[in-house]
XYZ file of C-alpha atoms in Angstrom:
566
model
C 2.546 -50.593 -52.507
C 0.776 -50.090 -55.987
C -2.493 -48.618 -55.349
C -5.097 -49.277 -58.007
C -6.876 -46.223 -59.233
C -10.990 -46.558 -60.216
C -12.476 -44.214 -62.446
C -16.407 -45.186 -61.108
C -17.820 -42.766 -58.519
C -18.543 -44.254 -54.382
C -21.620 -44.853 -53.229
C -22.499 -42.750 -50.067
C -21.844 -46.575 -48.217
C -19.097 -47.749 -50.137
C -15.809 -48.004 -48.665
C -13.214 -47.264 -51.118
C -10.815 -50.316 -49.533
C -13.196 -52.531 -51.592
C -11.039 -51.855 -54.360
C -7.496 -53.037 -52.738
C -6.548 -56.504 -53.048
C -5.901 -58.670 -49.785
C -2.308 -57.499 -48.963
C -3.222 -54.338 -49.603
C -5.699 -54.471 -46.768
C -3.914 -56.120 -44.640
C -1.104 -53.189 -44.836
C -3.689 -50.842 -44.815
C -5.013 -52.201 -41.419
C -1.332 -52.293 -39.713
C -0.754 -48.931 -40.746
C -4.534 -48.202 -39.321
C -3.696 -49.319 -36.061
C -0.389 -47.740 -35.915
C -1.821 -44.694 -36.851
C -4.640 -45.454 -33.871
C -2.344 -46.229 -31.622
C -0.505 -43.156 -32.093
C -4.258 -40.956 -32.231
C -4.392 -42.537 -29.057
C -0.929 -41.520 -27.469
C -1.610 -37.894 -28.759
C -5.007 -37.879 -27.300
C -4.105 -38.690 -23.541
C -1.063 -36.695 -23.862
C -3.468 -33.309 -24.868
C -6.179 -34.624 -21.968
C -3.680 -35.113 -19.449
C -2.271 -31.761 -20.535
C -6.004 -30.191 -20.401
C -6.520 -31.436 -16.933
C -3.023 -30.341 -15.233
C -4.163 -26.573 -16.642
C -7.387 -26.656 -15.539
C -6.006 -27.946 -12.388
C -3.759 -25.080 -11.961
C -5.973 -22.619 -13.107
C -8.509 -23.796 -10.460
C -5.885 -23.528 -8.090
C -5.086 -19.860 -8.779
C -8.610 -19.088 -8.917
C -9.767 -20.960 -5.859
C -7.232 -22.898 -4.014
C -9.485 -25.150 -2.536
C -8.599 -27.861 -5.550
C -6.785 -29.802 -2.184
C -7.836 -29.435 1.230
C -4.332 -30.299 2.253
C -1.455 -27.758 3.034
C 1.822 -27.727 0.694
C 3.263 -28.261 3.972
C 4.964 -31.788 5.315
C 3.039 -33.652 7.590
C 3.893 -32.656 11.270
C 5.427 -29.325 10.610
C 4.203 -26.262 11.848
C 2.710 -23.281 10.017
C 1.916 -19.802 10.359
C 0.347 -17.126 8.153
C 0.732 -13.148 9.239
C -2.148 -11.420 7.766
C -1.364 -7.633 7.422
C -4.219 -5.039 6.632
C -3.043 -1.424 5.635
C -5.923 0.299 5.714
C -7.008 3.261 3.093
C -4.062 2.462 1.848
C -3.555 3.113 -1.767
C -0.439 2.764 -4.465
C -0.903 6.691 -4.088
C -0.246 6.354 -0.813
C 3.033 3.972 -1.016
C 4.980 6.369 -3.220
C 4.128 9.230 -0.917
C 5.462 6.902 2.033
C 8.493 5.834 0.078
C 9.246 9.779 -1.651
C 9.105 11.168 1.864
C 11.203 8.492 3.104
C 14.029 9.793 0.539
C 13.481 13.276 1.837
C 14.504 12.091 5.268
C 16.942 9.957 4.807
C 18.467 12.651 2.202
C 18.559 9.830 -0.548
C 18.288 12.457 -3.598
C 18.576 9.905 -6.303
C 15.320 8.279 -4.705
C 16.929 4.674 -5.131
C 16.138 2.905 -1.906
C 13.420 0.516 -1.569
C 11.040 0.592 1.149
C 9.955 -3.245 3.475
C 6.872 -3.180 0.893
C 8.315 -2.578 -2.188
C 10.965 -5.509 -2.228
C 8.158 -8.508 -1.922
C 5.533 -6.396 -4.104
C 3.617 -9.386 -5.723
C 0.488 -8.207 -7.409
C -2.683 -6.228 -6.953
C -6.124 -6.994 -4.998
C -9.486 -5.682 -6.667
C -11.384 -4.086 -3.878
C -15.382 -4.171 -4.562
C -17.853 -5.264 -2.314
C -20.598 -7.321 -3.428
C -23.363 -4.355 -3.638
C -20.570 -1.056 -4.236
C -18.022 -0.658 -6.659
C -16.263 1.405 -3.459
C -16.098 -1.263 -0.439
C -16.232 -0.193 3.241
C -13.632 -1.843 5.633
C -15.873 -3.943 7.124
C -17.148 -5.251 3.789
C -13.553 -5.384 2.906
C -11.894 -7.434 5.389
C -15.198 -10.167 5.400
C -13.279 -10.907 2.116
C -10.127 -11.542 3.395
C -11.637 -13.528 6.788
C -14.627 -15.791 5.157
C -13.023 -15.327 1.531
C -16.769 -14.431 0.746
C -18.118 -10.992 -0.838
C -20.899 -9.468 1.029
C -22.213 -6.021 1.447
C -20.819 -2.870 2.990
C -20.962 -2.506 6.618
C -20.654 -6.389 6.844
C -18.979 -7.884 9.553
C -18.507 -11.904 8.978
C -21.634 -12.451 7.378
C -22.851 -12.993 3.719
C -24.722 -10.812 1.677
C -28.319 -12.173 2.856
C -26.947 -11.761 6.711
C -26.039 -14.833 7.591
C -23.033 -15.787 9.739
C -20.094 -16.900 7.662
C -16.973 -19.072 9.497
C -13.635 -16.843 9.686
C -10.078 -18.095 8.780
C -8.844 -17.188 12.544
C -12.183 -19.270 13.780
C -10.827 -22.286 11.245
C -7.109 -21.684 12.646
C -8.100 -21.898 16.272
C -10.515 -25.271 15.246
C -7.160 -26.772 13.881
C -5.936 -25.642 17.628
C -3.561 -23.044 16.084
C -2.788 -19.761 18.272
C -4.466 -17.020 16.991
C -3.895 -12.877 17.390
C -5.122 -9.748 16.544
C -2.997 -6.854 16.471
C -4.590 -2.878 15.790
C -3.965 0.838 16.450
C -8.134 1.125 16.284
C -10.750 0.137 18.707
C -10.209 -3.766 18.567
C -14.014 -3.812 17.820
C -13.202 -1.814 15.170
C -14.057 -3.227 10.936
C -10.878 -5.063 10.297
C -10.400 -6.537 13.528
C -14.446 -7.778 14.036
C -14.841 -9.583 10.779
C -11.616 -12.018 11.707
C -13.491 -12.515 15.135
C -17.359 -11.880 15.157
C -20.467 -12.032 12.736
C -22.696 -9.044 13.240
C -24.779 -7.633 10.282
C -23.192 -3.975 10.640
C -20.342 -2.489 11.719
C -21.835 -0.369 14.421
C -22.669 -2.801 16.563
C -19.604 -3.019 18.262
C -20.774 -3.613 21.593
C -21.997 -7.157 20.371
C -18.860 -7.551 18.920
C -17.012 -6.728 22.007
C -18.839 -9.757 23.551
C -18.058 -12.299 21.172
C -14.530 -11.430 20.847
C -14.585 -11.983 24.978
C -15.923 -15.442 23.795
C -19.713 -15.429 24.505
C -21.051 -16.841 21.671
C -21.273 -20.865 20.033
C -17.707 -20.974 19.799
C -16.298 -19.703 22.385
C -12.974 -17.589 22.967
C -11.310 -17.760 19.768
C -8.791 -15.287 20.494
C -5.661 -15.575 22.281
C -3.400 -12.017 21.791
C -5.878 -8.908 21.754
C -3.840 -5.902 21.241
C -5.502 -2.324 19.945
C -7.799 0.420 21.239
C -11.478 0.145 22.535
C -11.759 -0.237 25.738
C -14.930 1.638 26.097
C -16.723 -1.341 25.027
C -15.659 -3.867 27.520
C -17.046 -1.345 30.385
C -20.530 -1.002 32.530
C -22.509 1.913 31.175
C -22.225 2.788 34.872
C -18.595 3.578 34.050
C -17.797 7.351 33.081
C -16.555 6.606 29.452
C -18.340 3.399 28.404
C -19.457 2.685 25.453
C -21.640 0.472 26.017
C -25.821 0.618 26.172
C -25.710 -1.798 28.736
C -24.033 -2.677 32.646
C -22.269 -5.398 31.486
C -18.444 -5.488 32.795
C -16.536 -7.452 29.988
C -13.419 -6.721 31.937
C -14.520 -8.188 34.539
C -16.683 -11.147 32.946
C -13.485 -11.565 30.847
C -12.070 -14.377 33.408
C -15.344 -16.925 32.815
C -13.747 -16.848 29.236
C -10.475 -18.506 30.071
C -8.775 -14.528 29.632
C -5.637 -14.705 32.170
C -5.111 -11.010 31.539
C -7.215 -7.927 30.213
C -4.442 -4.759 30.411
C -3.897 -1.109 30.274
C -0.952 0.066 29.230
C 1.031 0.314 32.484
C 0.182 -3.001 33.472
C 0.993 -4.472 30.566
C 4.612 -3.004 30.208
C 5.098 -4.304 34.148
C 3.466 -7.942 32.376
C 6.142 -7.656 29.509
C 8.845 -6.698 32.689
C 7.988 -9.697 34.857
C 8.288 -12.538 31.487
C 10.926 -11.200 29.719
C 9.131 -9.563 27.498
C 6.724 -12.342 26.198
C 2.955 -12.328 27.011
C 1.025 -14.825 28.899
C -2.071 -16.194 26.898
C -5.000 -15.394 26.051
C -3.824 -12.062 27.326
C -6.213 -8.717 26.068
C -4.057 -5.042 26.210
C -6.889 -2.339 25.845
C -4.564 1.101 25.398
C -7.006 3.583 24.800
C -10.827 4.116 25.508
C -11.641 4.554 21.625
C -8.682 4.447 18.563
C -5.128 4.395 20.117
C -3.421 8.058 18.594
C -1.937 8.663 15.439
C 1.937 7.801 15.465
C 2.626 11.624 15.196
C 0.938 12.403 18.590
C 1.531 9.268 20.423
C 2.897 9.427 23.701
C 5.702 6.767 24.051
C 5.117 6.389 27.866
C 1.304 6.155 27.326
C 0.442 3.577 24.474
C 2.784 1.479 22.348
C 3.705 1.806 18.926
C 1.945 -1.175 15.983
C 5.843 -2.362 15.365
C 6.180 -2.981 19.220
C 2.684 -4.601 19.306
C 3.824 -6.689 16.522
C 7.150 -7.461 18.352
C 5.303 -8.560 21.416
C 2.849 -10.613 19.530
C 5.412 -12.419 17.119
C 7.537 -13.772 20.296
C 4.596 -14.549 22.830
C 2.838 -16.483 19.728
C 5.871 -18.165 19.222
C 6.584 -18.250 22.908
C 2.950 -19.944 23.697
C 2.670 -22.928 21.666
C 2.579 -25.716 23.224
C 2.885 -28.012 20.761
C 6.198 -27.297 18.624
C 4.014 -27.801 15.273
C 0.647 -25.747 16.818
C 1.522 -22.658 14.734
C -0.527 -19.776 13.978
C -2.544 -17.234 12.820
C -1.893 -13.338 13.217
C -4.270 -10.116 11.691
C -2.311 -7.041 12.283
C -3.887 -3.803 10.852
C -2.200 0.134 10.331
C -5.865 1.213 10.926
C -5.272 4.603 11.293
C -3.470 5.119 7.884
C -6.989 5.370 6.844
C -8.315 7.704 9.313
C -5.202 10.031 8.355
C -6.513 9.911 4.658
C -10.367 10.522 5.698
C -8.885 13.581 7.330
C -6.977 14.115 4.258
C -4.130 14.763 6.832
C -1.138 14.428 5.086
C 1.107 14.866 7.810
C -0.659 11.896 10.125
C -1.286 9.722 6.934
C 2.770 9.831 6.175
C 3.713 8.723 9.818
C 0.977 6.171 9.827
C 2.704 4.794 6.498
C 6.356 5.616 7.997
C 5.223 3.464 10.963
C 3.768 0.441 8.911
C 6.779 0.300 6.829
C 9.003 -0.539 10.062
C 6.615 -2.977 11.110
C 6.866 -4.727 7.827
C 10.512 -4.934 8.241
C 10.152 -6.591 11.763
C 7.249 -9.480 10.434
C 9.882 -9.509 7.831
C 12.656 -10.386 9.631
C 10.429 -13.335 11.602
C 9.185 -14.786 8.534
C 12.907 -15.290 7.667
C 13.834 -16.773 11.027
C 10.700 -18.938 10.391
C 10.535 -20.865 7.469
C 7.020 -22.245 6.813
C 5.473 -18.954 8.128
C 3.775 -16.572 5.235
C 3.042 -12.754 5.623
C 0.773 -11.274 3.064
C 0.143 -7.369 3.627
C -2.800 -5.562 1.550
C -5.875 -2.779 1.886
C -8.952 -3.404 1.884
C -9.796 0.215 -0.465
C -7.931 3.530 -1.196
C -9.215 6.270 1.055
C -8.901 10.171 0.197
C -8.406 9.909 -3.594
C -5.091 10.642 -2.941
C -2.728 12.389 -5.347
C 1.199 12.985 -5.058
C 1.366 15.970 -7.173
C -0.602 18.974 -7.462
C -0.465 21.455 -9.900
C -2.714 24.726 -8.638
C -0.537 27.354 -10.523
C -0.463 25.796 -14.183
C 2.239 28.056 -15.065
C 4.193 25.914 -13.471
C 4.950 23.755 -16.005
C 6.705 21.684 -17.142
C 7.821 21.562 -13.418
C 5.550 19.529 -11.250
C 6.914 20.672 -7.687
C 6.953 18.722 -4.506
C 7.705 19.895 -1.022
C 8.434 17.123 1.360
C 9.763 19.894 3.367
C 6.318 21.453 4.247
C 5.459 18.060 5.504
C 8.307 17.699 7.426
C 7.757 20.764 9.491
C 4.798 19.837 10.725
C 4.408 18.467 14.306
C 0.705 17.605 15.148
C -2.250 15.980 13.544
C -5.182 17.743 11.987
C -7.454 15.935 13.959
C -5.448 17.204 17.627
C -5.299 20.639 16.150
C -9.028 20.447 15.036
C -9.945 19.574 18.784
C -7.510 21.924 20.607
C -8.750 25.091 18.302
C -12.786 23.895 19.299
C -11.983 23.739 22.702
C -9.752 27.258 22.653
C -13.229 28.601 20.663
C -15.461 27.169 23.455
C -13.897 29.573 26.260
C -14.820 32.789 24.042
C -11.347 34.498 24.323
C -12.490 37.118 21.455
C -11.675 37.523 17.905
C -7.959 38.916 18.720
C -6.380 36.810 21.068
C -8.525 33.778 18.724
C -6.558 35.176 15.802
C -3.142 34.951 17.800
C -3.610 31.272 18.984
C -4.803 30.348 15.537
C -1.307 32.234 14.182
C 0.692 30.711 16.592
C -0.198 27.657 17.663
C -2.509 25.745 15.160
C -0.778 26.756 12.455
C 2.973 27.601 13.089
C 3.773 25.254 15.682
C 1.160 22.563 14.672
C 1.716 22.390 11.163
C 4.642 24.462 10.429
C 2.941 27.373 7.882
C 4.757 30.929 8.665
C 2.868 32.217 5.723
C -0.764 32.384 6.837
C -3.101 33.894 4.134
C -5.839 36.200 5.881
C -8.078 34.266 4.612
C -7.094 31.604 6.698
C -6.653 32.940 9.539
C -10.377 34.301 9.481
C -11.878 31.563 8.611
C -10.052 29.380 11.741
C -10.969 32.650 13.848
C -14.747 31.459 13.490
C -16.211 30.464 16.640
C -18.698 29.299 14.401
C -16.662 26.929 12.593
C -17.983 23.236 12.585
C -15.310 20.603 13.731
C -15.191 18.496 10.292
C -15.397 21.933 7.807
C -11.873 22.814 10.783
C -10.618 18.958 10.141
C -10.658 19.697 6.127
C -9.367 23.107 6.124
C -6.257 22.172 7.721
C -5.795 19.492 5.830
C -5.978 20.901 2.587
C -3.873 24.428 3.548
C -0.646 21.492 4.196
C -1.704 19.417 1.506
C -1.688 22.761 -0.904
C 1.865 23.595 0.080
C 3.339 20.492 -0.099
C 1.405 20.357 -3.585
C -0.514 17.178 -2.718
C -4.062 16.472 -3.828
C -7.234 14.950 -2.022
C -10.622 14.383 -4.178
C -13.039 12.932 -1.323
C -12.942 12.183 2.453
C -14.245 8.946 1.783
C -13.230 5.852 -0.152
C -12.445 5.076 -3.460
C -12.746 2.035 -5.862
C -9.320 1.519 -6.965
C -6.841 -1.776 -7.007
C -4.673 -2.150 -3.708
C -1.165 -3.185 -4.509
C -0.980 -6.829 -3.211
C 2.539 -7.790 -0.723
C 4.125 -11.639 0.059
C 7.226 -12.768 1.499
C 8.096 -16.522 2.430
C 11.783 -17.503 3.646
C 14.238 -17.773 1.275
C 14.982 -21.600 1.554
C 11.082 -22.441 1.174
C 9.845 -22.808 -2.119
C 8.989 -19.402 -3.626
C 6.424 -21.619 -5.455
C 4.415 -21.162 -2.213
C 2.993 -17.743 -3.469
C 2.283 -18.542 -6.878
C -1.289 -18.586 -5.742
C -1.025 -14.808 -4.978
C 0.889 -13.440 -7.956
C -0.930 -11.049 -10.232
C -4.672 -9.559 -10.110
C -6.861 -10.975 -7.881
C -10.302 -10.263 -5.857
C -10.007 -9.761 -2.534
C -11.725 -12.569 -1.667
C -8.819 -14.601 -3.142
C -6.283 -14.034 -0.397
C -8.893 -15.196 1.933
C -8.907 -18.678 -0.314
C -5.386 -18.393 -0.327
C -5.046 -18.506 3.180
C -7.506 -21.708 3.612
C -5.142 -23.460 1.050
C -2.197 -22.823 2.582
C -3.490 -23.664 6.743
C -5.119 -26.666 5.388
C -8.649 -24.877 6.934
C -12.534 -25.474 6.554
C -14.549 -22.518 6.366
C -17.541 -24.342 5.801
C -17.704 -26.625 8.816
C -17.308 -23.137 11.102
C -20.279 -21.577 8.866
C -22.275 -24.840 9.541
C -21.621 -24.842 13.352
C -22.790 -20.996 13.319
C -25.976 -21.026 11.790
C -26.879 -23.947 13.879
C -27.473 -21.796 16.445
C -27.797 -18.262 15.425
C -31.341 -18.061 16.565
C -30.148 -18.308 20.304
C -27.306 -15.508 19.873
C -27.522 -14.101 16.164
C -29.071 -10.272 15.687
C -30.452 -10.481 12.207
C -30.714 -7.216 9.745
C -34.294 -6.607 11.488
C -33.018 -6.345 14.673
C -30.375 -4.676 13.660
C -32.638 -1.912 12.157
C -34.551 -1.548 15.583
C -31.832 -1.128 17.620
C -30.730 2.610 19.097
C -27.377 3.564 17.448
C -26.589 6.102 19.873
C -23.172 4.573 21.236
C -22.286 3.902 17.809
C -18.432 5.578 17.283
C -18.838 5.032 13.487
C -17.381 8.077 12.572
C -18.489 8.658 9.242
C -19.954 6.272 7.032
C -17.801 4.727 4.783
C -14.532 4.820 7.343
């Protein structure tokens, strides 16, 4: 085509096709519409790309793009929820380098349960602290919501919000609870009560029984605490009031509520699988640190775990019921608040081998995810500590000092108070402090005099005790605490799916998320609806809901909040 040039100017209106002759045009048109056609083509090809990212990147932001589960119809589910708490990335190389030390692996080459399905990393805030509390913490995780610190299952103005275990038991899924604290502990409440702080665990004792709107929406209660379900008229209650939970238990559908030897003769009588709802309360307060448990007086969290993985299993009735199952290492936490290093390293020791068994389920079980996270750091924990700079370049660590070391801080702390109580005198004090707090305790044959006269003080309070110990360990195994309370750092985020599912599955949990992501992730994934429980709640919180106000007016004296922030 010859295209005729003009040498006059356009007018602003003029359309310089004027100028073409009528084949010209018509061309001109064809190749017009072509060129439309393929404007067009381009166009839906870059909005249909535009829509499948912002598809996917709501996904991995919110996973509530589809109510439904990635699941087939008519197949069952289950998700494993795992809460290590206070427990830091510190924390899982000290687990892991200790580890090595026992096992003698010198090269340091073996992987722990956690560190082959490591995933990502969980931001910890809550919504009015940079450092979170656990209660604050796990609200995230349960109602996938922020709120403040102290927070059990509410927002941040107070008001009840609905829990992913209350959304799994609406769906008529099993649910279970699994915990080496009080079971009206932080973790555990905000899965299975709404209170507006922490403390107020005898409330929360009475809705996990199943006296509130919903009902019981537990069926496996495993952990510490029974001092809340007893009568104040009982010598070790908890409780500011004569109600007999334990006893009250059976108008809420509760077949069994357990102490340890009856549960073990339970376990003996249906080979080795629970009846449901079934509640095993193994201590009065938190069950003992893994280093001074007594194996013929409580159970360990991996056989907990064991127990709750087949009776879950066991129990439903419906081959597609499925369910859902919080398990918590609570007192890795309480091990760093001590800045115990020695009860903080079992803890971990002992949540590592649980791991391995939900582990080994999850692989017998396709459809079933286990995600494992913290809710915070506790302890500002360091592995390595340099006091002698001159040290360098070597940056020492003695596993060994650990590893002699037989009792926790927080036994020692109470067996020297009560040796200082019965006023044995400064030399004999001196002796038992020598011999048995620190030698056979916590393995130091090198005692400075320092330390042995400060632990001689009858004077001594039990927390300044607590701390000393821990740090005189902690120096010689050259490991470093800054605080005894929390700290704002990212958690190192865990998955695992079986092998022959589609990895795919997890996407959603793969790199750095807020914590109240995993809580979305687990509504996505169970097909649940948080809302609807939230809506049923507030309906009637007037008739059973304390708000903040009452809160405030209430007496806190059988409050076991040990310090705040823990």
């Amino acid at each position: 085509m010859v295209r005729h040039e003009s040498t006059a100017p356009l007018l602003a209106n003029e359309d310089p096709r004027d100028s073409f002759d009528e084949d010209e045009r018509e061309l001109l048109k064809q190749e017009e519409r072509s060129q439309i056609r393929r404007d067009r083509r381009r166009m839906c090809l870059c909005l249909g790309l535009a829509a499948v990212l912002a598809s996917a990147a709501a996904i991995t932001t919110t996973y509530l793009i589809t109510r439904g589960s990635p699941l087939a119809a008519g197949r069952s589910r289950n998700v494993i929820m795992m809460v290590s708490d206070g427990f830091g990335p510190a924390s899982q190389t000290y687990g892991r380098s200790f580890w090595h030390f026992k096992t003698n692996d010198t090269e340091g080459v073996s992987l722990s349960s956690l560190d082959k399905i490591l995933v990502g990393a969980s931001r910890t805030r809550s919504s009015d602290s940079l450092v979170t509390d656990s209660a604050a913490g796990a609200t995230a995780f349960s109602c996938a919501k922020k709120s403040y610190n102290a927070a059990i299952a509410v927002d941040p103005n107070g008001i009840p919000c609905g829990t992913v275990l209350e959304a799994a038991k609406q769906l008529n899924m099993l649910t279970g609870l699994v915990v080496t604290s009080r079971v009206t502990h932080a973790t555990p409440a905000a899965f299975s009560a709404h209170v507006v702080h922490r403390d107020m665990e005898a409330d929360i004792a009475v809705q996990q029984m199943g006296d509130y709107p919903l009902g019981r929406q537990v069926d496996l209660m495993l952990g510490g605490g029974r001092c809340f379900f007893l009568p104040n008229t009982t010598e070790g209650s908890c409780r500011p009031d004569g109600r007999d939970l334990i006893k009250e238990s059976s108008d809420y559908e509760w077949k069994h509520v357990l102490d340890y030897p009856q549960y073990q003769e339970l376990l003996k009588q249906n080979k080795q699988i629970l009846p449901l709802p079934a509640m095993g309360l193994f201590h009065p307060s938190h069950m003992n640190f893994e280093i001074d448990r007594k194996k013929d007086k409580e159970p360990s969290l991996s056989e907990m775990t064991d127990v709750a993985l087949r009776s879950l299993k066991a129990r439903a009735t419906d081959e597609n019921q499925g369910f859902f199952l919080m398990i918590e290492g609570s007192r890795i936490d309480m091990g760093a608040h001590n800045n115990d290093p020695v009860a903080h390293v079992h803890e971990i020791l002992e949540y590592h081998k649980t791991i391995q068994k939900v582990r080994e389920f999850v692989a017998d079980n396709p459809d079933t995810v286990m995600i494992s996270t913290s809710d915070h750091e506790t302890g500002g924990f360091t592995l390595g500590l340099q006091p002698d700079p001159n040290t360098y370049p070597d940056y020492l660590w003695r596993p060994e000092v650990i590893d002699r070391a037989t009792t926790s801080t927080e036994i020692l702390t109470a067996d020297l108070i009560t040796y200082h109580a019965q006023n044995r005198g400064l030399s004999a004090t001196q002796k038992f402090v020598r011999k048995e707090i620190l030698g056979q305790g916590l393995g130091i044959s090198d005692a400075t005099e320092e330390e042995i006269s400060f632990l001689s003080n009858p004077d001594a309070i039990a927390n300044d005790i607590l701390r000393f110990l821990g740090h005189a360990i902690s120096r010689r195994a050259n490991l470093g605490w800054t605080t005894m309370g929390h700290t704002g750092v990212d958690v190192n985020l865990y998955a695992e799916t079986a092998k022959e599912v589609d990895r795919s599955v997890l996407d959603g949990l793969r790199g750095n998320h807020e914590n109240t992501e995993i809580g979305e992730f687990i509504s996505w994934y169970l097909g649940l609806d948080l809302e609807s429980i939230t809506s049923r709640l507030s309906k009637s919180s007037t008739e059973w809901f304390k708000s903040k106000n009452a809160f405030s007016a209430l007496d806190h004296t059988h409050s076991l909040h040990e310090e705040t922030g823990h």
